[in-house]
PDB file of C-alpha atoms in Angstrom:
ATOM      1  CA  UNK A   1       0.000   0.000   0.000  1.00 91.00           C
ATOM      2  CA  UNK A   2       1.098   3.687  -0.771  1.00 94.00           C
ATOM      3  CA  UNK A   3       0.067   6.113   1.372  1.00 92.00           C
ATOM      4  CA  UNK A   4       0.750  10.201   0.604  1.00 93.00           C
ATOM      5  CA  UNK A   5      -0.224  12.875   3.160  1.00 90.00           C
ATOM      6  CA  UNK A   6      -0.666  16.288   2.317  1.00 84.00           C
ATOM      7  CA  UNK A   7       1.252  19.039   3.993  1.00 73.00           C
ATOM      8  CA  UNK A   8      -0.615  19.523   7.258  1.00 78.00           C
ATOM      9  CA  UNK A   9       0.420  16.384   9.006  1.00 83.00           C
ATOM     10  CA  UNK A  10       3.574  16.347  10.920  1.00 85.00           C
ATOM     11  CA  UNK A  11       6.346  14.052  11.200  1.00 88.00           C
ATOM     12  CA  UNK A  12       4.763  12.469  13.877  1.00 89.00           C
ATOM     13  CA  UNK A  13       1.388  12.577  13.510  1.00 88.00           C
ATOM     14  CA  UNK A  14       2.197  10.968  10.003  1.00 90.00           C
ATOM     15  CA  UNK A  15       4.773   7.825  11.575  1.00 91.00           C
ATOM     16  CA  UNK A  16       1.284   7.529  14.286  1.00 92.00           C
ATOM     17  CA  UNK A  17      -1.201   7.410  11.022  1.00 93.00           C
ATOM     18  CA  UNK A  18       0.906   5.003   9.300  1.00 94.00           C
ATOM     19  CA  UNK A  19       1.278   2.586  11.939  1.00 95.00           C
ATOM     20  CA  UNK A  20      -2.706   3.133  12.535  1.00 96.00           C
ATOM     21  CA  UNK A  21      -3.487   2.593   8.841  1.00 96.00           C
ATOM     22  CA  UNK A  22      -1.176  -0.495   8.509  1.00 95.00           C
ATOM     23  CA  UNK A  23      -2.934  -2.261  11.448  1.00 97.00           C
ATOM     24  CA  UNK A  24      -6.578  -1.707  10.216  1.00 97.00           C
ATOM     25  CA  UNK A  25      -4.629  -2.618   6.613  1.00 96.00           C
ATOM     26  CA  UNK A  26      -3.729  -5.686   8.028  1.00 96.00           C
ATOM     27  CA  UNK A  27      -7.356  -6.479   9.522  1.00 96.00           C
ATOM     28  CA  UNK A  28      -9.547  -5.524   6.390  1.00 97.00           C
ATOM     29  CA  UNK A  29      -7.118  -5.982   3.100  1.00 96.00           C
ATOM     30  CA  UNK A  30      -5.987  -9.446   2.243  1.00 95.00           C
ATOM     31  CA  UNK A  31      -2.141  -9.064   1.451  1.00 94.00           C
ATOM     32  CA  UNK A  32      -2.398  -8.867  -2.128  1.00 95.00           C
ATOM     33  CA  UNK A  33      -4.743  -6.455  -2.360  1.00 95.00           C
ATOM     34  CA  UNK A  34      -3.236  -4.113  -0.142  1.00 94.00           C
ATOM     35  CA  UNK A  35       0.255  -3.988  -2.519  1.00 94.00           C
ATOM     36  CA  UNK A  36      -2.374  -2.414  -5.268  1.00 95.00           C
ATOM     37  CA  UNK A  37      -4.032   0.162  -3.144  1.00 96.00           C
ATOM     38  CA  UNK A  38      -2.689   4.160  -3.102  1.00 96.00           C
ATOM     39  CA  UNK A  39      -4.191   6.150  -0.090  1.00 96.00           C
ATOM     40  CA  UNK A  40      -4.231   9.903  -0.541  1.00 95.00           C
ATOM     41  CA  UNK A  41      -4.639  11.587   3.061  1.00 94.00           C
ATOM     42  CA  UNK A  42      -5.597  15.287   3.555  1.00 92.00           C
ATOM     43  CA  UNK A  43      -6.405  16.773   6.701  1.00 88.00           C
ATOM     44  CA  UNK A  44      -8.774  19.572   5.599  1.00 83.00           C
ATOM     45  CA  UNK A  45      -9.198  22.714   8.406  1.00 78.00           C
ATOM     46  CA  UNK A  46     -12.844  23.732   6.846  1.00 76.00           C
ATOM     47  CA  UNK A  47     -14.484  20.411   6.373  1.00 74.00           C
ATOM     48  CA  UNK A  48     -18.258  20.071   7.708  1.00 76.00           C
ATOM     49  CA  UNK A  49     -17.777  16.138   7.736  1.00 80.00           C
ATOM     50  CA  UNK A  50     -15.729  14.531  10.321  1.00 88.00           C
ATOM     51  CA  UNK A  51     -14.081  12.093   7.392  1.00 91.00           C
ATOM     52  CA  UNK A  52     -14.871  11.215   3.264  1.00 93.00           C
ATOM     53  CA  UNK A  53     -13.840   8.863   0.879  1.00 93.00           C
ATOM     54  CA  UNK A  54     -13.437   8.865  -2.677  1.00 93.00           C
ATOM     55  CA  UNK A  55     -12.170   6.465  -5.511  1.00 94.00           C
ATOM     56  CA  UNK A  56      -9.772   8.510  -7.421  1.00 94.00           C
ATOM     57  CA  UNK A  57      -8.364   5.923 -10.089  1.00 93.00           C
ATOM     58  CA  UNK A  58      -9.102   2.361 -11.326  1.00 91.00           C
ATOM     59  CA  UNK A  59      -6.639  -0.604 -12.178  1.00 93.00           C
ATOM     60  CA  UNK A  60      -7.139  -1.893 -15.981  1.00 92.00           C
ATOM     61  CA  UNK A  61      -9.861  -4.061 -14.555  1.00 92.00           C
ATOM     62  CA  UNK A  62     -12.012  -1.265 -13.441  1.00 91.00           C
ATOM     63  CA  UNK A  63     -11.475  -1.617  -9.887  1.00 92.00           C
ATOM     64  CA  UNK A  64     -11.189   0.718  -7.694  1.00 94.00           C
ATOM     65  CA  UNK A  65      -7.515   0.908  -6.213  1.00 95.00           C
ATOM     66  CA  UNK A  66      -6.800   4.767  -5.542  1.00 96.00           C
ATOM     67  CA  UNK A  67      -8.033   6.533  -2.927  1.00 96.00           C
ATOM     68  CA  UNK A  68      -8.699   9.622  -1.165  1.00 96.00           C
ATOM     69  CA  UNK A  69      -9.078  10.275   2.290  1.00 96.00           C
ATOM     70  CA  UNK A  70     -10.216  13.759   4.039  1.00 94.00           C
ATOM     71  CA  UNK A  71      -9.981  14.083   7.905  1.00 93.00           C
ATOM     72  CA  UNK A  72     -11.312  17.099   9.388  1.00 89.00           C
ATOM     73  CA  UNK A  73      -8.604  18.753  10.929  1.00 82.00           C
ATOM     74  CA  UNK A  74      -9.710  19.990  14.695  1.00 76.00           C
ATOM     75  CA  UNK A  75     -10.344  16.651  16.567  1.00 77.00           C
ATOM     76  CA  UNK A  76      -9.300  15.022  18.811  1.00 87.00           C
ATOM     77  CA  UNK A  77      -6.493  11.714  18.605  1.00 88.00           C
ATOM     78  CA  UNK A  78      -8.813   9.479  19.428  1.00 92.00           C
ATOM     79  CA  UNK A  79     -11.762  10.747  17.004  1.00 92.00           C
ATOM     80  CA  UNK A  80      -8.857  11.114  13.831  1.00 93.00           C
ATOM     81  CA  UNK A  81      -7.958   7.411  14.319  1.00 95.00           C
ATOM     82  CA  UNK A  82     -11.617   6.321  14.766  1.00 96.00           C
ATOM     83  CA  UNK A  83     -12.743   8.388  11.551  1.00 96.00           C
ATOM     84  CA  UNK A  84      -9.619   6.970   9.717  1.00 96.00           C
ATOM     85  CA  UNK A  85     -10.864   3.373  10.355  1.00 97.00           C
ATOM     86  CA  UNK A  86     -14.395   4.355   9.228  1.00 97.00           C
ATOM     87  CA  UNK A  87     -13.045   5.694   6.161  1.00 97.00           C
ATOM     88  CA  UNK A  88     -11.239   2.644   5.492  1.00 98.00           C
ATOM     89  CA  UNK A  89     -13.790   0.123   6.039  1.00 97.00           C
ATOM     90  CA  UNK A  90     -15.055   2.313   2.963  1.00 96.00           C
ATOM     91  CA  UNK A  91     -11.884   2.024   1.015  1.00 97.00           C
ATOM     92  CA  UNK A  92     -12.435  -1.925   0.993  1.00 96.00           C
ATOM     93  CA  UNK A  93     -15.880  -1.531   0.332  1.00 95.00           C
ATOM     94  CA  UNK A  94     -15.083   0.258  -2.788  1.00 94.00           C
ATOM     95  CA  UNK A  95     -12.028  -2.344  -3.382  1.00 95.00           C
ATOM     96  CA  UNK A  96     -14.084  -4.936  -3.380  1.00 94.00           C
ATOM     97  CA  UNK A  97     -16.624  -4.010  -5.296  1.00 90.00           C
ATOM     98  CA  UNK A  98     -19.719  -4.316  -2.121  1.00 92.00           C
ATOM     99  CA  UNK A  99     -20.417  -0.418  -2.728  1.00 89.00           C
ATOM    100  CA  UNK A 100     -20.821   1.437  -5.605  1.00 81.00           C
ATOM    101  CA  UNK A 101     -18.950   4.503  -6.476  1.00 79.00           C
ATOM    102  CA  UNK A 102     -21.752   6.056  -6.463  1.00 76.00           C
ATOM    103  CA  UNK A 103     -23.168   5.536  -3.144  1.00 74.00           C
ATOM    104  CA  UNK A 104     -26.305   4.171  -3.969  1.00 76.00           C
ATOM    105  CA  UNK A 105     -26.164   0.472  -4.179  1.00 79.00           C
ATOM    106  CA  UNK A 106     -24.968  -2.298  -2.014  1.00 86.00           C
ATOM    107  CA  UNK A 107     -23.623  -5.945  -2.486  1.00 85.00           C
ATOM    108  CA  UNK A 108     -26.984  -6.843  -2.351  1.00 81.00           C
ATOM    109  CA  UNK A 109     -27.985  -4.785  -5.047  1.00 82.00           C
ATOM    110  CA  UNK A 110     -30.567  -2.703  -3.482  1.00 84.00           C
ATOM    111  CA  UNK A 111     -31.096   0.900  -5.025  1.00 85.00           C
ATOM    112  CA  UNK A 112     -30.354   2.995  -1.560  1.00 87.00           C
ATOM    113  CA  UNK A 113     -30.611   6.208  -3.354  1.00 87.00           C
ATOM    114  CA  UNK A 114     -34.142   7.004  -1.190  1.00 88.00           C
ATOM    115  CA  UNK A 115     -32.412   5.759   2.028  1.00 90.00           C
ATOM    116  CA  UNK A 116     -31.240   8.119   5.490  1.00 92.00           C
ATOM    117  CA  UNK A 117     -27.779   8.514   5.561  1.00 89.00           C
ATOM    118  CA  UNK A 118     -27.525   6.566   9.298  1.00 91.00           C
ATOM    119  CA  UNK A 119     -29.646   3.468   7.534  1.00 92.00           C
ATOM    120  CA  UNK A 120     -27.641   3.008   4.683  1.00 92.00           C
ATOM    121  CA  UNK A 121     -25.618  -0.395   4.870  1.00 93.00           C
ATOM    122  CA  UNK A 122     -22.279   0.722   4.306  1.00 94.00           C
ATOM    123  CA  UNK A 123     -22.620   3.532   7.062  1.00 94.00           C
ATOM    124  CA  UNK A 124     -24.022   1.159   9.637  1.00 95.00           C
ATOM    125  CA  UNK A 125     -20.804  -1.381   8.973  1.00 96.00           C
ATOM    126  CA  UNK A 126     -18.870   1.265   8.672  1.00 96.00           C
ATOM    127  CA  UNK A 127     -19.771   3.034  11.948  1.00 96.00           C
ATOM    128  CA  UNK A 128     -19.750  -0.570  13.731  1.00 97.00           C
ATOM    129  CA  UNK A 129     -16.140  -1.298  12.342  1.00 97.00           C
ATOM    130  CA  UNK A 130     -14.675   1.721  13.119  1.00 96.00           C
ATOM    131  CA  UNK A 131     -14.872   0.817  16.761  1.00 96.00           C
ATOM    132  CA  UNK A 132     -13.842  -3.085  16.738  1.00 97.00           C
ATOM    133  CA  UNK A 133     -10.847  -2.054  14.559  1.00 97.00           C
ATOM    134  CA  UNK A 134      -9.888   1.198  17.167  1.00 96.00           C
ATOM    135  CA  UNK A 135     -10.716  -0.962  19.974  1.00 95.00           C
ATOM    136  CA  UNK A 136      -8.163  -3.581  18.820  1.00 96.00           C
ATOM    137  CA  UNK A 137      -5.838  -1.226  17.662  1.00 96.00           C
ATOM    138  CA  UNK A 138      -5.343   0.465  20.712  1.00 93.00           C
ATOM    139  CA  UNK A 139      -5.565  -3.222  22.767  1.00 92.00           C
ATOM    140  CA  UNK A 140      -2.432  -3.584  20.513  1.00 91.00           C
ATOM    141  CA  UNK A 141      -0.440  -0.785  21.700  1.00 87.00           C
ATOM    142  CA  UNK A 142      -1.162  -1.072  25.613  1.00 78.00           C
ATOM    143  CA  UNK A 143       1.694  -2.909  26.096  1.00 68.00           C
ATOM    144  CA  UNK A 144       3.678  -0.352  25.228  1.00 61.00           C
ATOM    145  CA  UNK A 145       4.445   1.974  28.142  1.00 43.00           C
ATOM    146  CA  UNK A 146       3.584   5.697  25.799  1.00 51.00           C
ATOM    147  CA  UNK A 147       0.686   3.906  23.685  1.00 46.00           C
ATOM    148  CA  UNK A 148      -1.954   4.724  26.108  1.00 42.00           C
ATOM    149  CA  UNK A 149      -0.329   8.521  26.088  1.00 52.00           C
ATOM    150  CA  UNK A 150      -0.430   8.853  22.367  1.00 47.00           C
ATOM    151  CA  UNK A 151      -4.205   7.263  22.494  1.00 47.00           C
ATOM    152  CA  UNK A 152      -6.010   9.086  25.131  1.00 47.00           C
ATOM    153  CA  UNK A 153      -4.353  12.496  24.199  1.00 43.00           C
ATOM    154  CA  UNK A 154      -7.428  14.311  22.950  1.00 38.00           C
ATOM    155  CA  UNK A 155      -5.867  17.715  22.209  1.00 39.00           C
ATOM    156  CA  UNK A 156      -3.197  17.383  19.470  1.00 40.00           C
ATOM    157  CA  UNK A 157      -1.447  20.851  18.313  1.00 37.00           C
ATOM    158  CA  UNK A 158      -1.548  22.226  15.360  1.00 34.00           C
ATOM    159  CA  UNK A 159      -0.219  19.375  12.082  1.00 32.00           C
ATOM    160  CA  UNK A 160       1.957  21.157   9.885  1.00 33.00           C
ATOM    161  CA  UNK A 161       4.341  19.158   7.686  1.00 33.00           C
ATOM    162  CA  UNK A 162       5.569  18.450   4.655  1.00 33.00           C
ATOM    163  CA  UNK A 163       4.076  16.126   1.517  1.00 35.00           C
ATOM    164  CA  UNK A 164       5.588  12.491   2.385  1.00 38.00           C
ATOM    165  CA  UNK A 165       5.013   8.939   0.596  1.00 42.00           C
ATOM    166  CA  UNK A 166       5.043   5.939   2.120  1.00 41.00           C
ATOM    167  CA  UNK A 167       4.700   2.085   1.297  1.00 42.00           C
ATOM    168  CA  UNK A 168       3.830  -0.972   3.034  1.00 40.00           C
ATOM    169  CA  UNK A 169       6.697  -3.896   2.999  1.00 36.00           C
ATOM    170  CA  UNK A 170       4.143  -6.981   2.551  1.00 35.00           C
ATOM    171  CA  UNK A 171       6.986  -8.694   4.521  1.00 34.00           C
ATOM    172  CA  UNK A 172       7.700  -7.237   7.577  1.00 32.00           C
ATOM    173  CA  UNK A 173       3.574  -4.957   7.623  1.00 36.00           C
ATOM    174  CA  UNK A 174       5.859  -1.516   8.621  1.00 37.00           C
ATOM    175  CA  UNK A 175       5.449   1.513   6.251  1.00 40.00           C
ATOM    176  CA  UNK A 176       8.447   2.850   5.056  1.00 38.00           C
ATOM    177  CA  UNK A 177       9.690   6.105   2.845  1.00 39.00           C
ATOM    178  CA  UNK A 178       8.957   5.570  -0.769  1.00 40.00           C
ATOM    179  CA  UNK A 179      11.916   5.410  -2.689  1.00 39.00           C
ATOM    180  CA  UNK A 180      11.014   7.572  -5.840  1.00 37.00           C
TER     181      UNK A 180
END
């Protein structure tokens, strides 16, 4: 997987989303699908939502495989990494084909176009997911004596940084620099 982060995440707040994004990798992505997939991340400051997803590019197939992901900027750790797992569990919703680009149908092919946001299928797993997959993620961490630090801070600074690339090792699941 190749992730890119725009220029308001820091050095560390990027290193803490990459090791977040390569767990929940690891739980929704089987291994060879995750070597295909490019993540764009962009913490936006004026964003109503608290997270989106889009499908920017297709492989030769016509399957989804690059991605966008906004963040609203202001929250807290905890909510980012929550609303980065939702947003995710859409990213292999798209991969796989169960939602449409379009947001309107479902692997059950149901029309959802008349449906409430909260009701729609890939919300409700979505919103369910997000909170197994933080829930495990930071079970994962405990053991590590600044894990529950990093998780329960709720007030992060300001992100500033600079454009970075990263890519998942399939052997060893750790994100490193992209060699370009």
């Amino acid at each position: 997987m190749v992730l890119i982060f725009n220029d308001k995440f820091s050095e560390q707040l990027q290193q803490e989303v990459c090791d977040a994004v390569n767990f929940f990798s690891d739980q929704l992505f089987s291994t060879k699908l995750s070597k295909h997939l490019v993540i764009e991340l962009e913490l936006k400051s004026y964003f109503k939502d608290h997270g989106d997803c889009e499908v920017i590019e297709y492989n030769s197939q016509r399957k989804p495989r690059s991605f966008k992901i906004r963040l609203r900027k202001k929250k807290s750790y905890k909510s980012l990494i929550k609303t980065l797992a939702h947003e995710l569990v859409h990213v292999k919703q798209f991969a796989l084909g169960e939602m449409s680009e379009f947001h309107d149908r479902w692997r059950d092919g149901v029309d959802y176009k008349e449906t409430d946001y909260y009701d729609l299928p890939w919300e409700i797993e979505a919103r369910m997911m997000e909170h197994v997959l933080y829930d495990k993620y930071r079970n994962s961490l405990l053991p590590k004596q600044q894990a529950s630090d990093i998780i329960e801070d709720n007030e992060r600074g300001s992100y500033s940084g600079n454009t970075l690339a990263f890519q998942a090792n399939a052997e060893s699941s750790i994100l490193l620099p992209r060699s370009t």
